[in-house]
Amino acid sequence: MDGNKAVWRSQYASLDKISQKFWLNFKTLRNTADLKLLVNRQRENVLRDCLAAAEENPGIFSLTVPTGGGKTLASLAFALNHAQKFDKQRIIYVIPFTSIIEQNAKVFRGMVGNDSVLEHHCNFSVDEGDWKTKLASENWDAPVIVTTNVQFFDSFYANKPSKCRKLHNVANSIIIFDEVQAIPVENLKPCLEVIRELSLNYNVTSVLCTATQPAIHFSESFKSGLKDVKEIIQNIPDLFSKLKRTEETYIGQLSVQEIAGRLSGYKQVLCIVNTRQQALDIYNALPESNENFHLSALMYPAHRTKMFEKIKSLLDPSKKMPCRVISTQLIEAGVDIDFPCVFRSVAGIDSIAQAAGRCNRNGLHDQPQKVYIFDVTEAPNQMFFRKAAQSAEKLFERFDLKLTSPECVNEYFLDFFWKNEQHMDRKAILEKCGMAQSLDIPFKEISEFKMIDSPTVPIVIALEDEARKLTDLLPLEKYPGRVLRKLQQYCVQIYPYQLDAIKDWLENPISGVWVLRSDLLYERKTGLKCDPPRGNAFFG
């Protein structure tokens, strides 16, 4: 109804022009790759298969590529060629973790141009004064959208106009579901139904992109699975065999002290665990040294970025400096980092494969390098990790040294899904949707679908000069969205009960925004402390 806004919605480059820019940049990138390395030659094969599949009719595709196999840019190449051939209107990337969405969006902007990419997720605040970006976020008008599982799937079951008004722009698009195995199993059936419906009735091409393809195809034992899924990679066993850069083996139960002792024996090693507390315990058990690093989501993104840069510098093959890293799962997906040895606490085979993707990632070692799987004896019995671990543990002996093989992955998901099939639609969302056939649609009950049930609260860590300056601007801004967006890189997400524990240490400059200025609650080596120190009070 507003002519100016309608014009703003249309001011984007066409996919043809975006494609030209992408191929110019991609050619430059490929020309710098050393084809003497096997991994780079296999990345070229992945690209070849993607370009061949782009000529096939729209539908549901799967792209099964080992971590480090170049699937991110190869899938974008598929999408651009497929869009041109079949006149698709946009490309939507759906990514599971907010911890990697910003870096993926940055890669895409570098390849196709900043103005062509909209990054839209729950932590991304749109400036109320920037109407073009605000409208694009509401309507997904941009040619390339980068969003999250939460933003994407929640919108299809929402009952509010603000969440639903973008859905018409999903039709006739290409949707790439990155790390599709990360869809929570308790919401799997409603999510599969969205993918199926879009493909059948809305001219959408979907790509299920992963290193560990879950067993979500239709079968007699899984009738909720997807039918007619076309695999892009021509020879998956051959690709996985040639990109086999690790050997994964289970080494039993270890105490925190035993794990720390083993890690101390390596010059360069990565240890990945399931919880923030485990990461902290193992890090504290190591002898104090500047060669040890801790990573978790209790560190704000700008801090983690500096840590990653330091770690990558130490891992540089020309330097080979000592570097031992203890991290939560945030390092597993989308982080381009390469260690000669990795330790991983027991988890699902998909998580083990992601951890293995940080070991010998660039194939710099001629022989496969070791990935050691262990149980932490002091670990609490968390139900989700335990169920996934039980399905994985059955395979440790039979698939020793090859836990990331397609055969092992398939057997893992068959067992894990079998255990959880009765819980794949925990809130009976599809049953409620079925009532629509009688025109009695329970919109409110259907909107109870949530990809994540435990919302977190962002805390701004205002310890750096830039963060302090931005925080000081908040109460002065009529439209604080632009400032809040810049503050994203200084935010830590915590649960409401953790906020209650430290609220007395926080400022509240505007409604809904909490700020920490005291360094007594933030440790430069380990991040935010969610338990306030005793004997201290917050003043000013």
Coordinates of C-alpha atoms in Angstrom, one line a residue:
M1 CA 0.0 0.0 0.0
D2 CA 3.0 2.3 0.4
G3 CA 4.7 3.0 -2.9
N4 CA 8.1 3.9 -1.4
K5 CA 8.3 0.6 0.5
A6 CA 7.3 -1.3 -2.6
V7 CA 10.2 0.2 -4.5
W8 CA 12.6 -0.6 -1.6
R9 CA 11.5 -4.2 -1.8
S10 CA 12.5 -4.5 -5.5
Q11 CA 15.9 -2.9 -5.3
Y12 CA 18.0 -6.1 -5.4
A13 CA 20.4 -7.6 -8.0
S14 CA 19.0 -10.4 -10.0
L15 CA 20.1 -14.0 -9.5
D16 CA 21.8 -13.8 -12.9
K17 CA 24.0 -10.9 -11.8
I18 CA 24.6 -12.6 -8.5
S19 CA 25.7 -15.7 -10.3
Q20 CA 28.2 -13.8 -12.4
K21 CA 29.7 -12.3 -9.3
F22 CA 29.9 -15.6 -7.6
W23 CA 31.7 -17.4 -10.4
L24 CA 34.2 -14.6 -10.8
N25 CA 35.1 -14.8 -7.1
F26 CA 34.9 -18.6 -7.0
K27 CA 37.3 -18.9 -9.9
T28 CA 39.8 -16.8 -8.1
L29 CA 39.4 -18.9 -5.0
R30 CA 39.9 -22.2 -6.9
N31 CA 42.9 -20.9 -8.7
T32 CA 44.7 -20.4 -5.4
A33 CA 43.9 -24.0 -4.2
D34 CA 46.8 -26.4 -4.3
L35 CA 45.6 -29.4 -6.4
K36 CA 48.5 -31.5 -5.2
L37 CA 46.5 -32.0 -2.0
L38 CA 44.0 -34.8 -2.3
V39 CA 41.4 -32.9 -0.3
N40 CA 41.3 -30.1 -2.9
R41 CA 41.0 -32.5 -5.8
Q42 CA 38.0 -34.1 -4.1
R43 CA 36.4 -30.7 -3.5
E44 CA 36.6 -30.3 -7.3
N45 CA 34.8 -33.6 -7.7
V46 CA 32.1 -32.5 -5.2
L47 CA 31.6 -29.3 -7.2
R48 CA 31.3 -31.3 -10.5
D49 CA 28.6 -33.5 -9.0
C50 CA 26.7 -30.4 -7.7
L51 CA 26.8 -28.7 -11.1
A52 CA 25.5 -31.9 -12.8
A53 CA 22.7 -32.3 -10.3
A54 CA 21.7 -28.6 -10.8
E55 CA 20.4 -29.6 -14.3
E56 CA 17.9 -32.1 -12.8
N57 CA 14.3 -31.3 -12.3
P58 CA 13.3 -29.6 -9.0
G59 CA 12.6 -31.8 -6.0
I60 CA 14.3 -33.0 -2.8
F61 CA 18.1 -33.6 -3.0
S62 CA 20.6 -34.8 -0.5
L63 CA 24.3 -33.7 -0.5
T64 CA 26.4 -36.1 1.6
V65 CA 30.0 -34.8 1.9
P66 CA 32.5 -35.4 4.7
T67 CA 33.4 -32.4 6.8
G68 CA 36.0 -30.3 5.0
G69 CA 34.8 -31.5 1.6
G70 CA 33.7 -28.0 0.3
K71 CA 30.0 -28.6 0.5
T72 CA 29.1 -25.0 1.6
L73 CA 30.3 -23.2 -1.6
A74 CA 29.5 -26.3 -3.8
S75 CA 25.9 -26.1 -2.6
L76 CA 25.7 -22.4 -3.4
A77 CA 27.0 -23.2 -6.9
F78 CA 24.3 -25.9 -7.3
A79 CA 21.6 -23.4 -6.1
L80 CA 22.7 -20.6 -8.4
N81 CA 22.8 -22.8 -11.5
H82 CA 19.5 -24.6 -10.6
A83 CA 17.8 -21.2 -10.0
Q84 CA 18.8 -20.0 -13.4
K85 CA 17.7 -23.1 -15.2
F86 CA 14.3 -23.4 -13.5
D87 CA 13.6 -19.7 -12.8
K88 CA 13.7 -19.9 -9.0
Q89 CA 13.3 -16.6 -7.2
R90 CA 15.6 -16.9 -4.2
I91 CA 18.1 -19.1 -2.3
I92 CA 17.5 -19.7 1.4
Y93 CA 20.2 -21.2 3.7
V94 CA 18.8 -22.7 6.9
I95 CA 21.6 -23.2 9.5
P96 CA 21.2 -24.9 12.9
F97 CA 23.5 -22.9 15.1
T98 CA 23.6 -19.1 15.6
S99 CA 27.3 -19.6 16.6
I100 CA 28.1 -20.2 12.9
I101 CA 25.4 -18.3 11.0
E102 CA 27.3 -15.0 11.0
Q103 CA 30.5 -16.5 9.6
N104 CA 28.5 -18.3 6.9
A105 CA 26.7 -15.1 6.0
K106 CA 30.1 -13.4 5.8
V107 CA 31.4 -16.0 3.4
F108 CA 28.3 -15.6 1.2
R109 CA 28.5 -11.8 1.2
G110 CA 32.1 -12.1 0.1
M111 CA 31.1 -14.3 -2.8
V112 CA 27.9 -12.6 -4.1
G113 CA 28.0 -9.1 -2.6
N114 CA 26.9 -7.5 0.7
D115 CA 23.6 -6.1 -0.6
S116 CA 22.4 -9.5 -1.9
V117 CA 22.4 -11.3 1.4
L118 CA 20.0 -11.0 4.3
E119 CA 21.0 -12.5 7.6
H120 CA 17.9 -13.2 9.7
H121 CA 17.9 -15.0 13.0
C122 CA 16.6 -14.6 16.5
N123 CA 19.7 -12.6 17.7
F124 CA 19.8 -10.3 14.7
S125 CA 18.2 -6.9 15.6
V126 CA 16.9 -4.9 12.6
D127 CA 17.2 -1.2 12.9
E128 CA 13.7 0.4 13.0
G129 CA 15.0 3.3 11.0
D130 CA 16.4 1.1 8.2
W131 CA 13.2 0.3 6.4
K132 CA 14.7 -1.6 3.6
T133 CA 16.4 -4.1 5.9
K134 CA 13.4 -4.2 8.2
L135 CA 11.1 -5.0 5.2
A136 CA 13.5 -7.6 3.9
S137 CA 13.5 -9.3 7.3
E138 CA 9.7 -9.3 7.5
N139 CA 9.2 -10.5 3.9
W140 CA 12.4 -12.2 2.9
D141 CA 12.7 -10.2 -0.2
A142 CA 16.4 -10.5 -0.6
P143 CA 17.7 -13.0 -3.2
V144 CA 19.9 -14.8 -0.7
I145 CA 18.6 -15.4 2.8
V146 CA 20.7 -16.9 5.6
T147 CA 18.5 -17.9 8.6
T148 CA 18.3 -20.5 11.4
N149 CA 16.3 -23.7 11.9
V150 CA 14.4 -21.8 14.7
Q151 CA 13.5 -18.8 12.5
F152 CA 12.5 -21.0 9.5
F153 CA 10.5 -23.9 11.0
D154 CA 8.9 -21.9 13.8
S155 CA 7.4 -19.5 11.2
F156 CA 5.5 -22.3 9.5
Y157 CA 3.6 -23.2 12.7
A158 CA 3.3 -19.6 14.0
N159 CA 0.0 -17.8 14.5
K160 CA 1.3 -14.2 14.4
P161 CA 1.4 -12.0 11.2
S162 CA 5.0 -10.8 12.0
K163 CA 6.3 -14.4 11.8
C164 CA 4.1 -15.5 8.9
R165 CA 4.2 -12.7 6.4
K166 CA 7.5 -13.9 4.9
L167 CA 6.2 -17.4 4.1
H168 CA 4.8 -16.5 0.6
N169 CA 8.4 -15.7 -0.5
V170 CA 9.5 -19.3 0.3
A171 CA 7.5 -20.6 -2.7
N172 CA 9.5 -21.2 -5.8
S173 CA 12.8 -21.0 -4.0
I174 CA 15.8 -23.2 -3.3
I175 CA 16.3 -24.1 0.4
I176 CA 19.6 -25.6 1.6
F177 CA 19.3 -27.2 5.0
D178 CA 22.9 -27.2 6.3
E179 CA 23.7 -29.9 8.9
V180 CA 20.2 -31.3 8.6
Q181 CA 21.1 -34.0 11.2
A182 CA 21.0 -31.2 13.8
I183 CA 17.1 -30.9 13.7
P184 CA 16.0 -32.0 17.2
V185 CA 14.6 -35.5 17.0
E186 CA 11.6 -34.5 19.1
N187 CA 10.5 -32.1 16.3
L188 CA 11.7 -34.2 13.3
K189 CA 8.2 -35.2 11.9
P190 CA 6.8 -31.7 11.8
C191 CA 10.0 -30.4 10.2
L192 CA 10.0 -33.2 7.6
E193 CA 6.3 -32.4 6.8
V194 CA 7.3 -28.8 6.0
I195 CA 10.0 -30.0 3.6
R196 CA 7.7 -32.5 2.0
E197 CA 4.8 -30.0 1.6
L198 CA 7.0 -27.3 0.1
S199 CA 8.4 -29.7 -2.5
L200 CA 5.0 -31.2 -3.4
N201 CA 2.9 -28.1 -3.7
Y202 CA 5.1 -24.9 -3.7
N203 CA 7.7 -25.6 -6.4
V204 CA 10.5 -25.6 -3.8
T205 CA 13.8 -27.5 -4.3
S206 CA 15.3 -28.6 -1.0
V207 CA 18.9 -29.8 -0.4
L208 CA 19.6 -31.8 2.7
C209 CA 23.2 -31.0 3.3
T210 CA 25.4 -32.9 5.8
A211 CA 28.4 -35.0 6.5
T212 CA 26.3 -37.6 8.3
Q213 CA 23.0 -38.0 6.4
P214 CA 20.3 -39.1 8.9
A215 CA 18.1 -42.1 7.9
I216 CA 15.1 -39.9 7.1
H217 CA 14.2 -41.5 3.8
F218 CA 10.8 -43.3 3.5
S219 CA 11.0 -47.0 4.4
E220 CA 8.7 -49.7 5.9
S221 CA 10.2 -49.0 9.3
F222 CA 10.0 -45.2 8.9
K223 CA 6.9 -44.3 7.0
S224 CA 7.2 -40.6 7.9
G225 CA 10.4 -40.4 5.9
L226 CA 10.8 -38.4 2.7
K227 CA 10.2 -40.1 -0.7
D228 CA 12.1 -39.6 -4.0
V229 CA 15.2 -38.0 -2.5
K230 CA 18.0 -37.6 -5.1
E231 CA 21.6 -37.9 -3.9
I232 CA 23.9 -35.4 -5.5
I233 CA 27.2 -37.2 -4.9
Q234 CA 27.6 -39.9 -7.5
N235 CA 29.8 -42.2 -5.4
I236 CA 29.5 -41.6 -1.7
P237 CA 31.7 -44.5 -0.5
D238 CA 34.5 -43.5 -2.8
L239 CA 34.4 -39.9 -1.7
F240 CA 34.4 -40.8 2.0
S241 CA 37.2 -43.3 1.4
K242 CA 39.4 -40.8 -0.4
L243 CA 38.7 -38.1 2.2
K244 CA 39.3 -40.5 5.1
R245 CA 41.8 -38.4 7.1
T246 CA 41.2 -39.8 10.6
E247 CA 40.8 -43.0 12.6
E248 CA 38.3 -42.9 15.4
T249 CA 38.6 -45.3 18.3
Y250 CA 36.9 -45.6 21.8
I251 CA 39.4 -45.6 24.7
G252 CA 36.9 -46.1 27.6
Q253 CA 36.1 -44.2 30.8
L254 CA 38.5 -41.5 32.0
S255 CA 38.4 -39.1 34.9
V256 CA 38.9 -35.4 34.4
Q257 CA 42.4 -35.7 35.8
E258 CA 43.2 -38.6 33.4
I259 CA 41.9 -36.7 30.4
A260 CA 44.0 -33.6 31.4
G261 CA 47.0 -35.9 31.8
R262 CA 46.7 -37.3 28.3
L263 CA 46.1 -33.9 26.8
S264 CA 49.3 -32.6 28.5
G265 CA 51.3 -35.2 26.5
Y266 CA 50.4 -33.6 23.2
K267 CA 52.0 -30.5 21.6
Q268 CA 48.8 -29.8 19.6
V269 CA 45.5 -31.3 20.6
L270 CA 41.8 -30.5 20.6
C271 CA 39.4 -31.9 23.2
I272 CA 35.6 -31.5 22.7
V273 CA 33.1 -32.2 25.5
N274 CA 29.3 -32.0 25.9
T275 CA 28.8 -29.3 28.5
R276 CA 30.3 -26.0 29.5
Q277 CA 31.1 -27.4 33.0
Q278 CA 33.0 -30.3 31.6
A279 CA 35.1 -28.0 29.4
L280 CA 35.8 -25.8 32.5
D281 CA 36.7 -28.7 34.7
I282 CA 39.2 -30.2 32.2
Y283 CA 40.7 -26.9 31.4
N284 CA 41.2 -26.2 35.2
A285 CA 42.8 -29.6 35.6
L286 CA 45.5 -28.9 33.1
P287 CA 48.8 -27.4 34.4
E288 CA 48.6 -23.6 34.1
S289 CA 50.1 -22.6 30.8
N290 CA 49.7 -20.0 28.0
E291 CA 49.6 -23.0 25.6
N292 CA 46.2 -24.1 26.9
F293 CA 42.9 -22.5 25.6
H294 CA 39.3 -22.8 26.7
L295 CA 36.3 -22.2 24.3
S296 CA 32.6 -22.1 25.2
A297 CA 29.5 -20.1 24.5
L298 CA 30.1 -18.3 27.8
M299 CA 32.6 -16.2 25.9
Y300 CA 31.2 -13.5 23.7
P301 CA 31.7 -13.9 19.9
A302 CA 34.3 -11.1 19.5
H303 CA 36.3 -12.7 22.3
R304 CA 36.0 -16.1 20.7
T305 CA 37.0 -14.7 17.4
K306 CA 40.3 -13.4 18.9
M307 CA 40.8 -16.8 20.5
F308 CA 40.3 -18.6 17.2
E309 CA 42.7 -16.2 15.4
K310 CA 45.3 -16.9 18.1
I311 CA 44.8 -20.7 17.9
K312 CA 44.9 -20.7 14.1
S313 CA 48.2 -18.7 14.3
L314 CA 49.7 -21.3 16.6
L315 CA 48.5 -24.2 14.4
D316 CA 50.0 -22.7 11.2
P317 CA 52.0 -25.5 9.6
S318 CA 55.0 -23.2 9.2
K319 CA 55.0 -22.5 13.0
K320 CA 53.7 -25.7 14.7
M321 CA 53.6 -24.0 18.1
P322 CA 52.2 -25.8 21.2
C323 CA 48.4 -25.4 21.4
R324 CA 45.9 -27.4 23.5
V325 CA 42.2 -26.5 23.2
I326 CA 39.3 -27.6 25.4
S327 CA 36.0 -26.7 23.9
T328 CA 32.2 -27.4 23.9
Q329 CA 30.5 -28.4 20.7
L330 CA 30.6 -24.9 19.3
I331 CA 33.9 -25.7 17.6
E332 CA 32.4 -28.7 15.7
A333 CA 30.3 -27.2 13.0
G334 CA 31.5 -24.7 10.4
V335 CA 34.8 -23.9 12.1
D336 CA 37.8 -24.2 9.8
I337 CA 40.4 -25.4 12.2
D338 CA 42.9 -28.3 11.8
F339 CA 44.5 -30.3 14.6
P340 CA 46.7 -33.4 14.3
C341 CA 44.8 -35.1 17.2
V342 CA 41.3 -34.8 18.7
F343 CA 39.7 -36.2 21.8
R344 CA 35.8 -36.3 21.9
S345 CA 33.6 -37.2 24.9
V346 CA 31.0 -39.8 24.0
A347 CA 28.1 -38.5 21.9
G348 CA 26.2 -39.4 18.8
I349 CA 28.0 -40.6 15.7
D350 CA 27.0 -37.4 14.0
S351 CA 28.8 -35.3 16.7
I352 CA 31.8 -37.6 16.6
A353 CA 32.0 -37.1 12.8
Q354 CA 31.9 -33.3 13.3
A355 CA 34.7 -33.6 15.8
A356 CA 36.7 -35.7 13.4
G357 CA 36.3 -32.9 10.8
R358 CA 38.6 -30.7 13.0
C359 CA 41.4 -33.4 12.7
N360 CA 43.7 -33.5 9.8
R361 CA 41.1 -31.4 8.1
N362 CA 43.3 -30.2 5.2
G363 CA 45.0 -33.5 4.7
L364 CA 48.4 -32.2 5.6
H365 CA 49.3 -35.6 7.1
D366 CA 49.7 -38.5 4.8
Q367 CA 48.5 -41.1 7.3
P368 CA 45.1 -40.9 9.1
Q369 CA 45.3 -39.1 12.4
K370 CA 43.7 -40.3 15.7
V371 CA 40.3 -39.2 17.1
Y372 CA 39.9 -40.7 20.6
I373 CA 36.4 -41.2 22.0
F374 CA 36.1 -41.3 25.8
D375 CA 33.5 -41.3 28.7
V376 CA 33.9 -38.8 31.5
T377 CA 33.5 -40.8 34.7
E378 CA 32.2 -37.7 36.6
A379 CA 29.7 -36.7 33.9
P380 CA 26.0 -36.4 34.9
N381 CA 23.6 -38.8 33.2
Q382 CA 21.9 -36.3 30.8
M383 CA 19.1 -38.0 28.9
F384 CA 19.7 -36.5 25.5
F385 CA 23.5 -37.2 25.4
R386 CA 22.9 -40.6 27.0
K387 CA 20.4 -41.8 24.3
A388 CA 22.7 -40.7 21.5
A389 CA 25.7 -42.2 23.2
Q390 CA 24.0 -45.6 23.7
S391 CA 23.2 -45.8 20.0
A392 CA 26.8 -44.9 19.2
E393 CA 28.4 -47.2 21.8
K394 CA 26.8 -50.3 20.1
L395 CA 29.0 -49.5 17.0
F396 CA 32.3 -48.7 18.6
E397 CA 33.8 -52.2 18.4
R398 CA 32.4 -53.2 15.0
F399 CA 33.3 -50.0 13.3
D400 CA 36.5 -49.3 15.2
L401 CA 38.8 -46.8 13.3
K402 CA 35.9 -46.1 10.8
L403 CA 33.2 -44.6 12.9
T404 CA 32.5 -41.8 10.4
S405 CA 31.9 -44.2 7.5
P406 CA 28.5 -43.9 5.7
E407 CA 27.7 -47.5 6.8
C408 CA 28.3 -46.7 10.5
V409 CA 26.4 -43.4 10.3
N410 CA 23.4 -45.1 8.7
E411 CA 23.2 -47.8 11.3
Y412 CA 23.5 -45.2 14.1
F413 CA 20.6 -43.2 12.8
L414 CA 18.4 -46.3 12.3
D415 CA 19.0 -47.3 15.9
F416 CA 18.7 -43.7 17.3
F417 CA 15.5 -43.0 15.4
W418 CA 14.0 -46.4 16.3
K419 CA 14.5 -45.5 20.0
N420 CA 12.9 -42.1 19.5
E421 CA 10.2 -42.7 16.8
Q422 CA 7.4 -42.3 19.4
H423 CA 8.8 -39.0 20.4
M424 CA 9.4 -37.4 17.0
D425 CA 6.4 -35.1 17.3
R426 CA 6.4 -34.5 21.1
K427 CA 3.6 -31.9 21.1
A428 CA 1.4 -33.8 18.5
I429 CA 1.6 -30.9 16.1
L430 CA 0.7 -32.9 13.0
E431 CA -2.3 -34.3 14.7
K432 CA -3.5 -30.8 15.5
C433 CA -2.8 -29.7 11.9
G434 CA -4.9 -32.6 10.7
M435 CA -8.0 -31.0 12.2
A436 CA -7.8 -28.3 9.5
Q437 CA -9.5 -30.8 7.1
S438 CA -12.7 -30.0 9.0
L439 CA -11.9 -26.3 8.9
D440 CA -11.6 -26.4 12.7
I441 CA -8.0 -25.1 12.9
P442 CA -6.5 -24.8 16.4
F443 CA -4.1 -22.0 15.6
K444 CA -3.0 -21.3 19.1
E445 CA -2.3 -25.0 19.9
I446 CA -0.4 -25.5 16.6
S447 CA 1.8 -22.4 17.5
E448 CA 3.1 -24.3 20.5
F449 CA 5.6 -25.8 18.1
K450 CA 9.0 -24.5 19.1
M451 CA 12.4 -25.8 17.8
I452 CA 13.9 -24.7 21.1
D453 CA 11.8 -24.8 24.3
S454 CA 14.3 -23.0 26.6
P455 CA 14.8 -19.4 25.4
T456 CA 18.0 -17.8 26.5
V457 CA 18.7 -14.2 27.5
P458 CA 21.5 -12.1 25.9
I459 CA 23.9 -10.4 28.3
V460 CA 26.1 -7.6 26.9
I461 CA 29.6 -7.9 28.1
A462 CA 30.8 -4.2 28.1
L463 CA 34.5 -4.7 29.0
E464 CA 36.0 -3.5 25.7
D465 CA 36.0 0.2 24.7
E466 CA 33.8 -0.4 21.7
A467 CA 31.2 -2.3 23.7
R468 CA 31.2 0.5 26.4
K469 CA 30.7 3.2 23.8
L470 CA 27.8 1.3 22.2
T471 CA 26.2 0.6 25.5
D472 CA 26.3 4.3 26.5
L473 CA 24.4 5.1 23.3
L474 CA 21.5 2.8 24.0
P475 CA 19.4 5.2 26.2
L476 CA 20.0 8.1 23.8
E477 CA 18.8 6.3 20.6
K478 CA 15.2 6.7 19.4
Y479 CA 15.8 3.6 17.3
P480 CA 18.4 1.4 19.2
G481 CA 18.2 -1.4 16.6
R482 CA 21.5 -0.4 14.9
V483 CA 23.4 -0.2 18.2
L484 CA 21.9 -3.5 19.4
R485 CA 23.0 -5.2 16.1
K486 CA 26.6 -4.0 16.7
L487 CA 26.4 -5.2 20.2
Q488 CA 25.7 -8.8 19.1
Q489 CA 29.4 -9.6 19.0
Y490 CA 29.6 -8.7 22.7
C491 CA 26.6 -10.8 23.9
V492 CA 26.6 -14.1 25.9
Q493 CA 23.4 -16.1 25.9
I494 CA 22.4 -17.5 29.4
Y495 CA 19.2 -19.1 30.8
P496 CA 16.7 -17.1 32.9
Y497 CA 17.7 -18.9 36.1
Q498 CA 21.4 -17.9 35.5
L499 CA 20.2 -14.3 34.9
D500 CA 18.4 -14.3 38.2
A501 CA 21.7 -15.4 40.0
I502 CA 23.7 -12.5 38.6
K503 CA 21.0 -9.8 38.0
D504 CA 22.4 -7.6 40.9
W505 CA 25.7 -7.3 39.0
L506 CA 24.0 -6.1 35.8
E507 CA 22.8 -2.7 34.4
N508 CA 19.5 -2.4 32.6
P509 CA 19.9 0.7 30.3
I510 CA 16.8 0.0 28.3
S511 CA 14.0 -2.5 28.6
G512 CA 15.0 -6.1 27.9
V513 CA 18.7 -5.3 27.7
W514 CA 21.1 -6.5 30.4
V515 CA 24.7 -5.2 30.6
L516 CA 27.8 -6.4 32.6
R517 CA 30.5 -3.9 33.1
S518 CA 32.4 -5.6 36.0
D519 CA 35.3 -7.9 35.1
L520 CA 34.7 -9.7 38.4
L521 CA 32.1 -11.9 36.6
Y522 CA 34.0 -12.3 33.4
E523 CA 37.3 -14.3 33.2
R524 CA 39.4 -13.6 30.0
K525 CA 40.3 -17.3 29.8
T526 CA 37.0 -18.9 30.4
G527 CA 34.2 -16.3 29.9
L528 CA 31.1 -15.3 32.0
K529 CA 30.7 -16.7 35.5
C530 CA 27.1 -17.5 36.2
D531 CA 27.7 -17.7 40.0
P532 CA 28.5 -14.3 41.6
P533 CA 31.7 -14.2 43.7
R534 CA 31.1 -14.2 47.4
G535 CA 32.1 -11.3 49.6
N536 CA 31.7 -8.8 46.8
A537 CA 28.9 -6.4 45.9
F538 CA 28.2 -4.5 42.8
F539 CA 28.4 -0.7 43.1
G540 CA 27.6 1.8 40.3

